[in-house]
Amino acid sequence: FRTRVDASGSARSINHPGLFGSLIWIDKDWDLVGVFLTSSLWPGKDTLQKALQEKVRAVFPAGS
């Protein structure tokens, strides 16, 4: 899924949620690729995944 695009329509952030709660994402603005592997259908997994992405961005500032 393209979660963020620039003015020309080019994807800047791409996420791919897995069947059992895993998440793979690419964030071109932050020069990051992330893989979060889990096996869970817990309803709160989406909130957890977003929080994880924010924590990773805090640890690895854009352009570092």
C-alpha angles and dihedrals in degrees: 000000000000103000098175130024133183126233092276092054095253114144114251097174126028127185130187114190114204126225096257102038102286118136134202119187140175120200112188094184091058096034089235137140117188135188121189113183122196139140106224141117091195109150092228094059093102092058090046092050093051091048090050091053091050091050092050091050089051092053094045109039117207113277095014 
